[in-house]
GROMACS .gro file of N, CA and C in nm:
model
  177
    1MET      N    1  10.767  12.451   9.219
    1MET     CA    2  10.666  12.372   9.135
    1MET      C    3  10.535  12.320   9.263
    2PRO      N    4  10.425  12.415   9.242
    2PRO     CA    5  10.357  12.347   9.372
    2PRO      C    6  10.329  12.216   9.347
    3TRP      N    7  10.293  12.167   9.207
    3TRP     CA    8  10.242  12.007   9.215
    3TRP      C    9  10.373  11.914   9.250
    4ARG      N   10  10.461  11.954   9.237
    4ARG     CA   11  10.601  11.842   9.284
    4ARG      C   12  10.574  11.863   9.426
    5ASP      N   13  10.538  11.980   9.486
    5ASP     CA   14  10.512  11.974   9.658
    5ASP      C   15  10.412  11.891   9.695
    6PHE      N   16  10.308  11.926   9.581
    6PHE     CA   17  10.183  11.833   9.636
    6PHE      C   18  10.194  11.677   9.621
    7ALA      N   19  10.273  11.684   9.537
    7ALA     CA   20  10.312  11.506   9.494
    7ALA      C   21  10.381  11.429   9.612
    8ILE      N   22  10.463  11.515   9.664
    8ILE     CA   23  10.570  11.504   9.762
    8ILE      C   24  10.475  11.463   9.927
    9LYS      N   25  10.396  11.569   9.909
    9LYS     CA   26  10.316  11.576  10.045
    9LYS      C   27  10.204  11.434  10.054
   10LEU      N   28  10.183  11.441   9.917
   10LEU     CA   29  10.058  11.345   9.910
   10LEU      C   30  10.127  11.196   9.924
   11ALA      N   31  10.230  11.181   9.889
   11ALA     CA   32  10.322  11.057   9.911
   11ALA      C   33  10.370  11.030  10.051
   12ALA      N   34  10.372  11.152  10.129
   12ALA     CA   35  10.406  11.123  10.268
   12ALA      C   36  10.292  11.109  10.344
   13LEU      N   37  10.191  11.182  10.294
   13LEU     CA   38  10.049  11.108  10.391
   13LEU      C   39  10.017  10.976  10.383
   14ALA      N   40  10.054  10.950  10.212
   14ALA     CA   41  10.012  10.761  10.228
   14ALA      C   42  10.113  10.692  10.312
   15ALA      N   43  10.229  10.729  10.299
   15ALA     CA   44  10.302  10.671  10.381
   15ALA      C   45  10.305  10.667  10.516
   16GLY      N   46  10.235  10.800  10.593
   16GLY     CA   47  10.215  10.788  10.722
   16GLY      C   48  10.088  10.729  10.755
   17LEU      N   49   9.983  10.684  10.677
   17LEU     CA   50   9.866  10.622  10.660
   17LEU      C   51   9.890  10.503  10.694
   18PHE      N   52   9.987  10.438  10.615
   18PHE     CA   53  10.048  10.298  10.589
   18PHE      C   54  10.129  10.242  10.716
   19SER      N   55  10.198  10.369  10.773
   19SER     CA   56  10.269  10.334  10.908
   19SER      C   57  10.191  10.347  11.034
   20ALA      N   58  10.061  10.424  11.014
   20ALA     CA   59   9.983  10.421  11.140
   20ALA      C   60   9.876  10.335  11.134
   21GLN      N   61   9.900  10.208  11.218
   21GLN     CA   62   9.802  10.091  11.172
   21GLN      C   63   9.683  10.136  11.252
   22PRO      N   64   9.674  10.230  11.350
   22PRO     CA   65   9.537  10.204  11.398
   22PRO      C   66   9.433  10.319  11.297
   23ILE      N   67   9.495  10.397  11.253
   23ILE     CA   68   9.442  10.480  11.143
   23ILE      C   69   9.408  10.430  11.024
   24ARG      N   70   9.469  10.334  10.960
   24ARG     CA   71   9.423  10.239  10.891
   24ARG      C   72   9.314  10.159  10.891
   25GLU      N   73   9.330  10.103  11.001
   25GLU     CA   74   9.207  10.009  11.063
   25GLU      C   75   9.103  10.088  11.062
   26SER      N   76   9.102  10.190  11.132
   26SER     CA   77   8.976  10.285  11.173
   26SER      C   78   8.896  10.325  10.999
   27LEU      N   79   8.996  10.336  10.925
   27LEU     CA   80   8.954  10.345  10.792
   27LEU      C   81   8.907  10.241  10.726
   28GLY      N   82   8.964  10.165  10.767
   28GLY     CA   83   8.893  10.017  10.679
   28GLY      C   84   8.961   9.990  10.550
   29TRP      N   85   9.112  10.044  10.508
   29TRP     CA   86   9.150  10.035  10.379
   29TRP      C   87   9.244   9.925  10.410
   30PRO      N   88   9.276   9.796  10.298
   30PRO     CA   89   9.343   9.724  10.324
   30PRO      C   90   9.499   9.768  10.273
   31ASP      N   91   9.583   9.716  10.298
   31ASP     CA   92   9.728   9.754  10.299
   31ASP      C   93   9.751   9.802  10.146
   32GLU      N   94   9.714   9.686  10.065
   32GLU     CA   95   9.729   9.712   9.916
   32GLU      C   96   9.669   9.817   9.873
   33MET      N   97   9.566   9.884   9.916
   33MET     CA   98   9.497  10.017   9.863
   33MET      C   99   9.596  10.111   9.883
   34VAL      N  100   9.638  10.112  10.019
   34VAL     CA  101   9.717  10.231  10.065
   34VAL      C  102   9.869  10.217  10.015
   35LEU      N  103   9.901  10.126   9.978
   35LEU     CA  104  10.012  10.094   9.906
   35LEU      C  105   9.998  10.156   9.754
   36THR      N  106   9.891  10.094   9.698
   36THR     CA  107   9.866  10.167   9.547
   36THR      C  108   9.856  10.311   9.544
   37LEU      N  109   9.762  10.365   9.648
   37LEU     CA  110   9.767  10.511   9.647
   37LEU      C  111   9.908  10.545   9.689
   38ALA      N  112   9.985  10.529   9.763
   38ALA     CA  113  10.124  10.580   9.803
   38ALA      C  114  10.198  10.588   9.667
   39ILE      N  115  10.206  10.508   9.585
   39ILE     CA  116  10.277  10.490   9.466
   39ILE      C  117  10.199  10.557   9.330
   40THR      N  118  10.090  10.531   9.303
   40THR     CA  119  10.025  10.583   9.209
   40THR      C  120   9.984  10.722   9.210
   41LEU      N  121   9.934  10.765   9.300
   41LEU     CA  122   9.880  10.927   9.274
   41LEU      C  123  10.001  11.002   9.256
   42PRO      N  124  10.108  11.009   9.339
   42PRO     CA  125  10.262  11.099   9.301
   42PRO      C  126  10.303  11.077   9.164
   43VAL      N  127  10.295  10.951   9.109
   43VAL     CA  128  10.354  10.927   8.986
   43VAL      C  129  10.255  10.985   8.894
   44MET      N  130  10.138  10.984   8.933
   44MET     CA  131  10.032  11.025   8.793
   44MET      C  132  10.026  11.188   8.813
   45ILE      N  133  10.066  11.239   8.933
   45ILE     CA  134  10.097  11.411   8.932
   45ILE      C  135  10.199  11.430   8.863
   46LEU      N  136  10.304  11.386   8.871
   46LEU     CA  137  10.424  11.403   8.809
   46LEU      C  138  10.459  11.382   8.662
   47VAL      N  139  10.370  11.265   8.622
   47VAL     CA  140  10.370  11.244   8.453
   47VAL      C  141  10.280  11.365   8.401
   48HIS      N  142  10.155  11.414   8.480
   48HIS     CA  143  10.081  11.492   8.416
   48HIS      C  144  10.163  11.643   8.421
   49MET      N  145  10.247  11.663   8.543
   49MET     CA  146  10.337  11.788   8.500
   49MET      C  147  10.409  11.765   8.369
   50ALA      N  148  10.487  11.680   8.353
   50ALA     CA  149  10.570  11.674   8.230
   50ALA      C  150  10.494  11.620   8.094
   51LEU      N  151  10.363  11.581   8.086
   51LEU     CA  152  10.323  11.646   7.959
   51LEU      C  153  10.254  11.760   7.941
   52GLN      N  154  10.234  11.813   8.082
   52GLN     CA  155  10.203  11.997   8.052
   52GLN      C  156  10.317  12.040   8.010
   53ARG      N  157  10.423  12.017   8.049
   53ARG     CA  158  10.521  12.092   7.994
   53ARG      C  159  10.565  12.056   7.869
   54LEU      N  160  10.561  11.914   7.845
   54LEU     CA  161  10.592  11.890   7.722
   54LEU      C  162  10.482  11.929   7.558
   55PHE      N  163  10.379  11.976   7.576
   55PHE     CA  164  10.262  12.026   7.527
   55PHE      C  165  10.235  12.167   7.526
   56ARG      N  166  10.306  12.242   7.627
   56ARG     CA  167  10.282  12.381   7.633
   56ARG      C  168  10.342  12.437   7.509
   57PRO      N  169  10.215  12.538   7.462
   57PRO     CA  170  10.215  12.606   7.336
   57PRO      C  171  10.305  12.715   7.345
   58ARG      N  172  10.380  12.729   7.233
   58ARG     CA  173  10.494  12.787   7.222
   58ARG      C  174  10.453  12.918   7.202
   59ARG      N  175  10.526  13.033   7.226
   59ARG     CA  176  10.461  13.177   7.228
   59ARG      C  177  10.554  13.221   7.098
   0.00000   0.00000   0.00000
C-alpha cells in the first residue's frame, strides 16, 4: 500500500527533524509543532485509508 509507506516515511521524517536540532532550529519550528506533525499526519493518512476502504463502492 503506497499510502501506508508514505505515512511511515512521513513519520520517520518528522522524527528525524525532531532529533536533528540544528535543522529544527534553522527552520524555526518549535518542538510542539514537530511533535504534532509527527503524530497527526501519519494518523490522518491511515484514517483516510481506512475510510476509503470502508466506503469503497461495491461491484
